[in-house]
Coordinates of C-alpha atoms and ligand atoms in Angstrom, one line a residue:
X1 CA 0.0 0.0 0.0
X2 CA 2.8 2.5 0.9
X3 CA 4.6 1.5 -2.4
X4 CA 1.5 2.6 -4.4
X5 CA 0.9 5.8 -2.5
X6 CA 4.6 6.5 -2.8
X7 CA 4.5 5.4 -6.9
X8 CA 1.1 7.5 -7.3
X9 CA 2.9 10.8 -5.9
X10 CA 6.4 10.2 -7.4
X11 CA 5.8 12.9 -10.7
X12 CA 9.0 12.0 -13.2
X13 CA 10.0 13.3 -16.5
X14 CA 10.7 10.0 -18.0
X15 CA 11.4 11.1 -21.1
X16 CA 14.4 13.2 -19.7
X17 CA 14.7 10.2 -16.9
X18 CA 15.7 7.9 -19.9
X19 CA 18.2 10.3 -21.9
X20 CA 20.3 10.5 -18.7
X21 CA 23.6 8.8 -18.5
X22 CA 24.2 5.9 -16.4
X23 CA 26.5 6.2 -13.6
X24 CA 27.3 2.9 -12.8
X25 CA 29.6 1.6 -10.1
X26 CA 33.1 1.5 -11.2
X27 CA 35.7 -1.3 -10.9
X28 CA 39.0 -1.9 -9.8
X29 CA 41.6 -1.8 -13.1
X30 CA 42.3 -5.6 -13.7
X31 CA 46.3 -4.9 -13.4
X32 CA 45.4 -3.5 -10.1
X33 CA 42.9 -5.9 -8.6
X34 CA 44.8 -9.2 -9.5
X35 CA 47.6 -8.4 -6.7
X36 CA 45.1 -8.2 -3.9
X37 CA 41.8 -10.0 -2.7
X38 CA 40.0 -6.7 -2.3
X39 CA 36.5 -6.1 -3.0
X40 CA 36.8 -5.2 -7.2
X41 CA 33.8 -2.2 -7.5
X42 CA 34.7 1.1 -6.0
X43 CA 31.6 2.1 -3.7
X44 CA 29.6 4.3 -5.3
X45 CA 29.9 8.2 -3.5
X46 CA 26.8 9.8 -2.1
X47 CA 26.6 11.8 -5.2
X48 CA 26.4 9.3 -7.8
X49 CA 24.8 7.3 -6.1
X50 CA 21.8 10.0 -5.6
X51 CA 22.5 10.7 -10.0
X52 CA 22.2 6.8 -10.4
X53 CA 19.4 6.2 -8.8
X54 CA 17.3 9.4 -10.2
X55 CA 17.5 7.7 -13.4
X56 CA 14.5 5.0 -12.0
X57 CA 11.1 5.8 -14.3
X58 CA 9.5 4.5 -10.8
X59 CA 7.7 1.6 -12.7
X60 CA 4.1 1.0 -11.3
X61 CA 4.9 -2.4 -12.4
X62 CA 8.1 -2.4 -10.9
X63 CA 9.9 -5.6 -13.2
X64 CA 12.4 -5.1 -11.0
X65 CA 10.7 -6.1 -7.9
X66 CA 9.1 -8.6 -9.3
X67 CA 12.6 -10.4 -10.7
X68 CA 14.1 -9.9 -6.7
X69 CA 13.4 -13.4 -5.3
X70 CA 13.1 -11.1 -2.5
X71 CA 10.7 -8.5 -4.2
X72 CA 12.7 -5.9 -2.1
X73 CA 10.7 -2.1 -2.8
X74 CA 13.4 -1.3 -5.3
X75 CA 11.4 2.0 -6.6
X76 CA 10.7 3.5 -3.2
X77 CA 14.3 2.3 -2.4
X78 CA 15.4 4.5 -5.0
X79 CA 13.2 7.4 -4.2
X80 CA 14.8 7.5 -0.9
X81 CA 18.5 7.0 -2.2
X82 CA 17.7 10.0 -4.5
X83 CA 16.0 12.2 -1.9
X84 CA 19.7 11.4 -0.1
X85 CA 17.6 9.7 2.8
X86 CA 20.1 7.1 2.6
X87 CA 19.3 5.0 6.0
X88 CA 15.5 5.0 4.9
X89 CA 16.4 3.3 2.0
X90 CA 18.2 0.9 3.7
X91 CA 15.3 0.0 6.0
X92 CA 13.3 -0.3 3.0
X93 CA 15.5 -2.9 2.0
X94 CA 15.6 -4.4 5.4
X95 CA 11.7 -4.8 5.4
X96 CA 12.2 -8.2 2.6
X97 CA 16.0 -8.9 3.2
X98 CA 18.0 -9.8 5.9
X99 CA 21.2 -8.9 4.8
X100 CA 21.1 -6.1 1.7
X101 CA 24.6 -5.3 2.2
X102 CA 25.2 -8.9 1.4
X103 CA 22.7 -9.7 -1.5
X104 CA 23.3 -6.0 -3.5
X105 CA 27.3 -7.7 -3.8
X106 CA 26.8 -11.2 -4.8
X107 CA 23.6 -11.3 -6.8
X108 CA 24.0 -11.3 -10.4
X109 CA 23.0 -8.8 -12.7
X110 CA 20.3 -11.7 -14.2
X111 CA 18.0 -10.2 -11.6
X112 CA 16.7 -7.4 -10.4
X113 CA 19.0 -5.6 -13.3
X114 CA 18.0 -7.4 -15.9
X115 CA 14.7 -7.0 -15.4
X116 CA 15.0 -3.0 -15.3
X117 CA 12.9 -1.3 -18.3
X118 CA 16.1 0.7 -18.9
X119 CA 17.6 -2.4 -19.8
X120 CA 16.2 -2.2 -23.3
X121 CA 18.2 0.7 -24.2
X122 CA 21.3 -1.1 -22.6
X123 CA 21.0 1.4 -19.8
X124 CA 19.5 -0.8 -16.8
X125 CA 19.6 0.9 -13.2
X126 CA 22.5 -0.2 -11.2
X127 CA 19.9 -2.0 -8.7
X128 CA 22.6 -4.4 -6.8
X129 CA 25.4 -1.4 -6.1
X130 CA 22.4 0.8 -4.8
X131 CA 21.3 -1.4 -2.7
X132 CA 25.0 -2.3 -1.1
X133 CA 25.3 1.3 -1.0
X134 CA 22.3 2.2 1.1
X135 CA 22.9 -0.6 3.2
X136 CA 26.6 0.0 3.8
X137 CA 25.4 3.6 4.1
X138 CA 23.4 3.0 7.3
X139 CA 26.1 0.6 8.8
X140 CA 28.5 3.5 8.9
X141 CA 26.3 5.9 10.0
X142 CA 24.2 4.3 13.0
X143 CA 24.9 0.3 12.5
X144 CA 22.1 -1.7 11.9
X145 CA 19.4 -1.0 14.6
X146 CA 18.5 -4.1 16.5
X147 CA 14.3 -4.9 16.5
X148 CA 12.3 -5.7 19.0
X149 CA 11.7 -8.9 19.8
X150 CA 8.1 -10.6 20.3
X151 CA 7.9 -11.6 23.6
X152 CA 9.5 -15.4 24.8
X153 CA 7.8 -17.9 23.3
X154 CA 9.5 -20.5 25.5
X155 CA 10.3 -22.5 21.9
X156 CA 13.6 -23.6 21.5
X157 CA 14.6 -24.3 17.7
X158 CA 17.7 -25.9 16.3
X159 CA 18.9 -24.7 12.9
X160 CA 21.4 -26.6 11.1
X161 CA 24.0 -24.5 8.7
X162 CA 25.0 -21.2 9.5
X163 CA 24.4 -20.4 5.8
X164 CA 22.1 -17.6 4.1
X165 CA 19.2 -19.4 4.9
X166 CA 20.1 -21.2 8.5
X167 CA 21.2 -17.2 9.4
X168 CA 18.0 -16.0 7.6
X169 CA 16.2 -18.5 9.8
X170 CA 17.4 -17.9 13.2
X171 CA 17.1 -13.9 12.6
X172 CA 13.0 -14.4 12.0
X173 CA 12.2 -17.1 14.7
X174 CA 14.3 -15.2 17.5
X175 CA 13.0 -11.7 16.4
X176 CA 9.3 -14.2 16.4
X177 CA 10.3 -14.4 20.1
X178 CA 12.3 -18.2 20.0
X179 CA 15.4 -19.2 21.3
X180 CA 17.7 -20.6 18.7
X181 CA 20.6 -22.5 18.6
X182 CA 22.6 -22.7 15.5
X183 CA 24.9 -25.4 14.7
X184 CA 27.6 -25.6 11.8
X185 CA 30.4 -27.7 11.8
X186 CA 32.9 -24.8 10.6
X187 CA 34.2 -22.4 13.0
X188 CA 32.8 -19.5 12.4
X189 CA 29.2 -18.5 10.4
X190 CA 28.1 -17.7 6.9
X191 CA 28.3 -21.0 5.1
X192 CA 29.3 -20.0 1.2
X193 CA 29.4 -16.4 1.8
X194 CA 32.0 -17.0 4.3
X195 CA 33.9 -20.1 2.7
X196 CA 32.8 -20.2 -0.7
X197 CA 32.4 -16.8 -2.2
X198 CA 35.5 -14.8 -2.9
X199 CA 36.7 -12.1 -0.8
X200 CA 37.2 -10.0 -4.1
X201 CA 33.2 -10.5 -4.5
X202 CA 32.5 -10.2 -0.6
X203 CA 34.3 -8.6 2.0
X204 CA 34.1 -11.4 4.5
X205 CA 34.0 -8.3 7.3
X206 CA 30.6 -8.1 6.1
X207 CA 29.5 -11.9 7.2
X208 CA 31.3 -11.3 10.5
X209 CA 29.5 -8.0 11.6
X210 CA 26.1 -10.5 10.5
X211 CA 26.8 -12.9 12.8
X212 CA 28.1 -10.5 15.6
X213 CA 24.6 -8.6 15.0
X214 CA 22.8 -11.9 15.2
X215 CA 24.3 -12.5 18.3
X216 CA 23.4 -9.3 19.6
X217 CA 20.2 -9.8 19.2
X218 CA 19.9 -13.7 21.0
X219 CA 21.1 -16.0 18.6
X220 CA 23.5 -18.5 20.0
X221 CA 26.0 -20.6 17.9
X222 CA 27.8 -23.9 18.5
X223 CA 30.6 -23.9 16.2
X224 CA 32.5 -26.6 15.0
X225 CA 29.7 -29.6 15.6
X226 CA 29.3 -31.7 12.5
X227 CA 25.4 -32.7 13.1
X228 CA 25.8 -36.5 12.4
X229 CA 29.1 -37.4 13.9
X230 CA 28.6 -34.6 17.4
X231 CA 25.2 -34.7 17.6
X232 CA 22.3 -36.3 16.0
X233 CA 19.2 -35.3 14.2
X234 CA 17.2 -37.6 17.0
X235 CA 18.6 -36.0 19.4
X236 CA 18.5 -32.5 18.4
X237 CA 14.8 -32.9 18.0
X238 CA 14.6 -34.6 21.5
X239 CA 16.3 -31.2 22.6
X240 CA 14.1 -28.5 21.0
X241 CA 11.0 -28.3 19.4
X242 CA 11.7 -27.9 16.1
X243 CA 14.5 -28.0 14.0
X244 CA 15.6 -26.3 10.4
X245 CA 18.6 -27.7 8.2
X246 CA 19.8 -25.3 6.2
X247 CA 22.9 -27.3 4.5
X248 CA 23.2 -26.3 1.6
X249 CA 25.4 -27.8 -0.9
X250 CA 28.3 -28.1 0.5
X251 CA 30.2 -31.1 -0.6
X252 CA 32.1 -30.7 -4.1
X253 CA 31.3 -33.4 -6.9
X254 CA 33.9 -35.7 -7.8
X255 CA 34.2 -38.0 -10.0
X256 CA 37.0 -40.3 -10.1
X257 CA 40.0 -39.3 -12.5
X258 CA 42.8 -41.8 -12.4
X259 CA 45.3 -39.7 -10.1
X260 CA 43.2 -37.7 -8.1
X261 CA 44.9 -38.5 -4.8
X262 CA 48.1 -36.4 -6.3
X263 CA 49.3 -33.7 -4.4
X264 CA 48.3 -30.8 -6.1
X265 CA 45.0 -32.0 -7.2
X266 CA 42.2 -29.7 -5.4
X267 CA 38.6 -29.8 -5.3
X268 CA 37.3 -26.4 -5.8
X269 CA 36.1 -25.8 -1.9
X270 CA 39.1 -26.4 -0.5
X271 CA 40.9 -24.5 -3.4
X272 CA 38.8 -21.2 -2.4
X273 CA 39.0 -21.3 1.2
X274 CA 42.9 -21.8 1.4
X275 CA 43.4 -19.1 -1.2
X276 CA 41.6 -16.3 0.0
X277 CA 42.5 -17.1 3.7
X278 CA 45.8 -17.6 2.8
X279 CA 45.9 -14.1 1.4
X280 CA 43.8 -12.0 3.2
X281 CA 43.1 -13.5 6.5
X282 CA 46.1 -15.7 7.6
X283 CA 49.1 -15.5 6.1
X284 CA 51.1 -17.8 8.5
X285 CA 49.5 -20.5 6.7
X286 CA 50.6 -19.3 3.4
X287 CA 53.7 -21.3 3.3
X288 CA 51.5 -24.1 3.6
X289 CA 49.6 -23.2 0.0
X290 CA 51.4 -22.6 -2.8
X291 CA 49.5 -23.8 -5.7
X292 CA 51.1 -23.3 -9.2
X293 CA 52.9 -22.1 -11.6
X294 CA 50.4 -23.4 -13.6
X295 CA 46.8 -24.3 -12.7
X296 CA 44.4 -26.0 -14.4
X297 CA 40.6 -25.6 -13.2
X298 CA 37.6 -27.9 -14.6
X299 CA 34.6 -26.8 -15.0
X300 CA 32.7 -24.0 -16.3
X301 CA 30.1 -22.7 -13.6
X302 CA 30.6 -19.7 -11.2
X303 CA 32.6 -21.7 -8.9
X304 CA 34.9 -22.6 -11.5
X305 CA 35.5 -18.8 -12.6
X306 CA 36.0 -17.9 -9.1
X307 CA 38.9 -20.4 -8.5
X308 CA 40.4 -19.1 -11.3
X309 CA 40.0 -15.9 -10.1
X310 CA 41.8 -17.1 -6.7
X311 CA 44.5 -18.4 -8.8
X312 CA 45.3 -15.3 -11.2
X313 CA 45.9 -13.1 -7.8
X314 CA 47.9 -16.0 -5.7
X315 CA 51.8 -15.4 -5.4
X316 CA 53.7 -17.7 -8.0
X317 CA 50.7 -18.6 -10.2
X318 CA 51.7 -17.6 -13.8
X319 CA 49.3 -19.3 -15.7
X320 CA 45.7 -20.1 -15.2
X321 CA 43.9 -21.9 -17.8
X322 CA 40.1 -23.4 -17.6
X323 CA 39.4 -26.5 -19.8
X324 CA 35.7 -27.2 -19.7
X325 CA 33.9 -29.8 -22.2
X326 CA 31.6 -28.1 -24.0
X327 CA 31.6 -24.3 -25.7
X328 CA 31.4 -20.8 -24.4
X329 CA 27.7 -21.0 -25.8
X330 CA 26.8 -23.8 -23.3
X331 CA 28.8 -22.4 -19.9
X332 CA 27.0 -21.9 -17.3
X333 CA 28.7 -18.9 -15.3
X334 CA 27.7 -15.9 -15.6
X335 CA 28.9 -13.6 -18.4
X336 CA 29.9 -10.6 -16.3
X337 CA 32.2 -12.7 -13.9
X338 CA 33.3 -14.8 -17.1
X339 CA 34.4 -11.5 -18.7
X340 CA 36.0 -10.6 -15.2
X341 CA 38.0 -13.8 -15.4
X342 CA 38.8 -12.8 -18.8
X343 CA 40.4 -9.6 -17.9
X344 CA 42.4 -10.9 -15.3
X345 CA 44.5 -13.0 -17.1
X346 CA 42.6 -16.5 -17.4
X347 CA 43.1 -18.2 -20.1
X348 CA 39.9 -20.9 -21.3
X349 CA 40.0 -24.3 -23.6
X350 CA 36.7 -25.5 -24.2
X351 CA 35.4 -28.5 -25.8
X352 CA 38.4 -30.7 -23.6
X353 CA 37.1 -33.0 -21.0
X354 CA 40.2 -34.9 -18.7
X355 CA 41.5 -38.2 -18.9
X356 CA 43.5 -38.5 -15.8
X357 CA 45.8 -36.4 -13.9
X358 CA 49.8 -37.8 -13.9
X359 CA 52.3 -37.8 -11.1
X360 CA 56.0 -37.3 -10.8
X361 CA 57.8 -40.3 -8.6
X362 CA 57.2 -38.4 -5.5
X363 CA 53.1 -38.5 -5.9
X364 CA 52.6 -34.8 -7.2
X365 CA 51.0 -33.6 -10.3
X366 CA 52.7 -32.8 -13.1
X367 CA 50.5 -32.9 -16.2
X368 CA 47.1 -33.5 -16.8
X369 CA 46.0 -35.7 -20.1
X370 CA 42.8 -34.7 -21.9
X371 CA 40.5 -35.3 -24.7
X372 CA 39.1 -33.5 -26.9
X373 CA 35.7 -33.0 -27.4
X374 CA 32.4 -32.2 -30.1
X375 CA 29.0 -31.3 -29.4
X376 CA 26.3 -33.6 -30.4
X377 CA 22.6 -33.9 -29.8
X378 CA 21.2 -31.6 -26.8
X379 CA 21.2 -33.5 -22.8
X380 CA 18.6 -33.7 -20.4
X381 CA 19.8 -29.5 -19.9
X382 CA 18.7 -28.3 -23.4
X383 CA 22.3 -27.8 -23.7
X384 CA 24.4 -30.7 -26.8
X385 CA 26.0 -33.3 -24.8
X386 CA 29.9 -33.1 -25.3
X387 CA 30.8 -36.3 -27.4
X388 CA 34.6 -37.5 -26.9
X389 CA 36.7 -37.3 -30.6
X390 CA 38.8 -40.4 -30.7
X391 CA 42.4 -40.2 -30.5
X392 CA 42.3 -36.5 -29.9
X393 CA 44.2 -37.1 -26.3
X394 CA 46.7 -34.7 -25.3
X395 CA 48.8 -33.8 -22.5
X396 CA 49.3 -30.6 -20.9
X397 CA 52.0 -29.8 -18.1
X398 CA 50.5 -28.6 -15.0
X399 CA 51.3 -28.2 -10.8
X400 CA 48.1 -27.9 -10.2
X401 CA 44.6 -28.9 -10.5
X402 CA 41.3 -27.8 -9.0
X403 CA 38.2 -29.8 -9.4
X404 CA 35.2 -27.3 -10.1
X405 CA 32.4 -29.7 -11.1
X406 CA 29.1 -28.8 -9.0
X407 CA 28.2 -29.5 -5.5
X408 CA 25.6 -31.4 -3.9
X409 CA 24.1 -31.8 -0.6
X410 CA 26.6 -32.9 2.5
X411 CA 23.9 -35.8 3.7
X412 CA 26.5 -37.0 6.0
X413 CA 24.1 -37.0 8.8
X414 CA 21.4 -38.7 7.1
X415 CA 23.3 -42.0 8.2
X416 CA 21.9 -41.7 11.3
X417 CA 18.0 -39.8 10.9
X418 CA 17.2 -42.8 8.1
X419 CA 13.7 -41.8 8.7
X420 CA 14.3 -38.1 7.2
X421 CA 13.1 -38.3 3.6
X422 CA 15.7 -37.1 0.7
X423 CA 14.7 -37.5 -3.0
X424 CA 17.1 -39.4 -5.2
X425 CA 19.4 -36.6 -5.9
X426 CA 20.0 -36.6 -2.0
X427 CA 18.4 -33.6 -2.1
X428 CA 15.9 -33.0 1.5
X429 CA 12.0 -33.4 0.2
X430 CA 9.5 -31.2 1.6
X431 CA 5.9 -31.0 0.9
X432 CA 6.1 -27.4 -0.8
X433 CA 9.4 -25.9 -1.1
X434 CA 7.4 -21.9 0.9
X435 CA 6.4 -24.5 3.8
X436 CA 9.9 -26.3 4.3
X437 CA 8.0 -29.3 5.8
X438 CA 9.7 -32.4 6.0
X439 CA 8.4 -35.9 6.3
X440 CA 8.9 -35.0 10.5
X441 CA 6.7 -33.0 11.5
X442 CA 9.1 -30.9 13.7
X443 CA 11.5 -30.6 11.0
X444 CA 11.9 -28.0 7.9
X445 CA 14.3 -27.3 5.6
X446 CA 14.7 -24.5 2.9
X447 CA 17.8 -23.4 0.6
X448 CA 20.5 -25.3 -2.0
X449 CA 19.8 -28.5 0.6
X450 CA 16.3 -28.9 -1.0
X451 CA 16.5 -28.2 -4.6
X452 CA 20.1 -28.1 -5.8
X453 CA 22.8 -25.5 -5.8
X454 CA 21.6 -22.1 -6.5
X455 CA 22.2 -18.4 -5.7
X456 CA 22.0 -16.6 -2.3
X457 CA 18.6 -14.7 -3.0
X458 CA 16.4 -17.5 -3.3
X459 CA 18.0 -19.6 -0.7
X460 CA 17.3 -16.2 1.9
X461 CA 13.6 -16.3 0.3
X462 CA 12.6 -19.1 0.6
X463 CA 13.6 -19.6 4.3
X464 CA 12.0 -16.4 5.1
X465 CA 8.8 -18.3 4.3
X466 CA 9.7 -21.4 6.0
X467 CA 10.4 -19.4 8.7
X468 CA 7.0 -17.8 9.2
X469 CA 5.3 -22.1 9.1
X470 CA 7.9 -22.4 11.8
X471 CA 6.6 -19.8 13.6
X472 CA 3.2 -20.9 13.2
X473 CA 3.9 -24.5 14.3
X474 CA 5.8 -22.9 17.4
X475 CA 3.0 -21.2 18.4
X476 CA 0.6 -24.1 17.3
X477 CA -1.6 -22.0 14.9
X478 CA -0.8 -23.7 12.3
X479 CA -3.6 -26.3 12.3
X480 CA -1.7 -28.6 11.8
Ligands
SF4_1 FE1 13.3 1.8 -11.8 FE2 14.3 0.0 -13.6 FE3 12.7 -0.8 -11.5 FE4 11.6 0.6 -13.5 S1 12.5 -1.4 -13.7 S2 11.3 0.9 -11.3 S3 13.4 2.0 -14.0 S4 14.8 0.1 -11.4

């Protein structure tokens, strides 16, 4: 209702709205980023940010809403950002998302930006760096105000993964007036944003202040308990009264190559986490990582152009080259990352698929075999299956490897809850994925650990609705 009232007031000149310039967030020169593992876009100043955002034609249909798994107010956003009412923005974004500082860095432009009117002229609103701006905006100035709380319910919840959606999760129930208890068997919180995503994409400062907010306002953690081997699934549910998983995806696919227990072979998880921490967060342990001179990574989705983004700006890597079995057409990363990659110094082969990986006589890599491949008639994907040419092998020399080939669900635990129901992709099955429910009654589950690896928006959205069933099973209103 306030959107409309705002939208019915707001009187543009879009025709002089849509001759204006963009004034889109800047990034980093690639000769300058690749030595560091720095954020790559230059926040956007108050100024430009205000020009930016007074390029909005305030939609009444708002595409751009609509494409935000979160439907965050992006118009009245803008309105606020360009009024220079920077914090009110911010708490516009706060009212859908949890963390806007988070999502307006690691979304894609495929959303919200792509959906822009503006976008038909090649001029879309630069909808993710406004958001991060506002929200970084209102951290400096006042810090994130903490709510009040609904008074104790007396519920207890456990939420397993300290991910987007475990953290979205335990934010709504305790604000709902529960007491949760998150568990992740990492020592410290934010899942992917913290041990997957790049610090050059996220400042990992960012997830930090999160969780030290969420702890402000009552959440408690249990770090480093692996739910399955620590504790059980039983026996969590014996201790509260309901419990979320929120997974994710965690563990990397692998097939088996014929030497893939030689030193320097990496899957891609381990490959990020070393290399950024190494860099930026503990350099006593770089002497313990030093990948290269040349690396090799497989695959051809996001994760694999962020590990070769990790390896173009580690010491002593001098040549980073992705082989991925089918064409650029058919890749699956996104472009602007891709074009990134590109800039930076990474190097692609497409159409080669590897054989095996071969060792020197003291077990370590030193070359990699592989085949080259054609398209032929389209997969299951819509996308033509890579077909192997015969006696197209080839070697290439290479120190390292990293394994960048998907993820799928960590069902470790599942071993010992036999009665939780997973579908045949290992994947958790719930009734509908906005109610979470599980087979057990007293256990819901939302995010990449129900339907597959995906991005961070819809993970947070759709545990934003589990969490409100939660809330109503808590409080028994549910009728169920
Ligand atoms: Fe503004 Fe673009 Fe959204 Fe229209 S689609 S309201 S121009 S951001």
């Amino acid at each position: 209702m306030a959107r409309t009232r705002q939208r019915k007031r707001m009187r543009i000149d879009r025709k002089a709205r849509m001759q204006m310039p963009p004034v889109h967030a800047q990034v980093r020169p690639p000769q300058e980023r690749v030595h560091d593992f720095g954020e790559i876009y230059i926040p956007y100043t108050a100024e430009d940010a205000q020009l930016e955002a007074s390029r909005c034609l305030h939609c009444p249909n708002a595409p751009c809403q609509a494409a935000c798994p979160l439907h965050n107010d992006i118009p009245r956003a803008l309105g606020l950002i360009e009024a220079g009412k920077f914090v009110e923005a911010a708490q516009v974004y706060r009212e859908t998302s949890p963390m806007p500082e988070i999502c307006g860095r690691v979304c894609p432009q495929t959303l919200c930006e792509a959906a822009c009117v503006l976008n038909k002229a090649g001029k879309p609103i630069d909808t993710r760096h406004l958001e991060a701006f506002a929200a970084d905006a209102q951290r400096q100035a006042e810090g994130v105000p903490l709510p009040e709380l609904a008074p104790a319910s007396g519920k207890r919840v456990a939420v397993i993964g300290a991910g987007p959606a475990g953290l979205t999760v335990a934010e709504s129930l305790t604000r709902a007036g529960h007491q949760v208890v998150v568990y992740d068997k990492c020592p410290d919180a934010g899942g992917l944003l913290k041990f997957g995503i790049p610090n050059f994409k996220l400042d990992k400062s960012l997830v930090d202040e999160k969780t030290r907010w969420l702890k402000q306002l009552g959440v408690s953690f249990r770090f480093g308990v692996t739910v399955g081997e620590d504790v059980t699934l039983a026996e969590l549910r014996e201790e509260y009264d309901a419990v979320f998983i929120g997974i994710g995806t965690s563990r990397v696919m692998l097939p088996h190559y014929e030497g893939d227990d030689l030193e320097g072979v990496y899957c891609a998880t381990e490959f990020l986490t070393r290399g950024q921490f190494t860099c930026d967060r503990q350099p006593q342990d770089a002497a313990h990582f030093a990948p290269g001179p040349r690396v090799h990574v497989l695959g051809g989705g996001d994760t694999a152009i962020d590990c070769l983004r990790t390896a173009v700006r580690l010491p002593g890597v001098t040549e980073v080259t992705c082989y991925y079995r089918r064409s650029e057409a058919e890749m699956p990363a996104h472009r602007q990352d891709y074009q990134y990659a590109l800039e930076e110094g990474a190097t692609f082969q497409w159409l080669t698929n590897p054989v095996r990986f071969i060792g020197d006589e003291h077990g370590k890599l030193k070359a990699v075999e592989y085949q080259k491949m054609q398209l032929g008639e389209p997969d299951a994907s819509g996308r033509r299956r890579p077909v192997p040419i015969p006696d197209s092998n080839f070697i290439v020399e290479a120190e390292t490897v990293v394994l960048a080939l998907g993820y799928r669900a960590d069902w470790s635990f599942n071993e010992h809850s036999p009665d939780l129901r997973v579908t045949t992709k290992g994947l958790i099955e719930v009734d509908d994925p906005l109610s979470g429910r599980t087979n057990l009654p007293d256990v819901f589950a939302a995010g990449d650990a129900v339907y597959g690896a995906n991005l961070v928006s819809p993970a947070i959205a759709a545990a934003r609705e589990v969490a409100q069933v939660m809330d109503a099973f808590l409080k028994g209103t549910d009728g169920q």
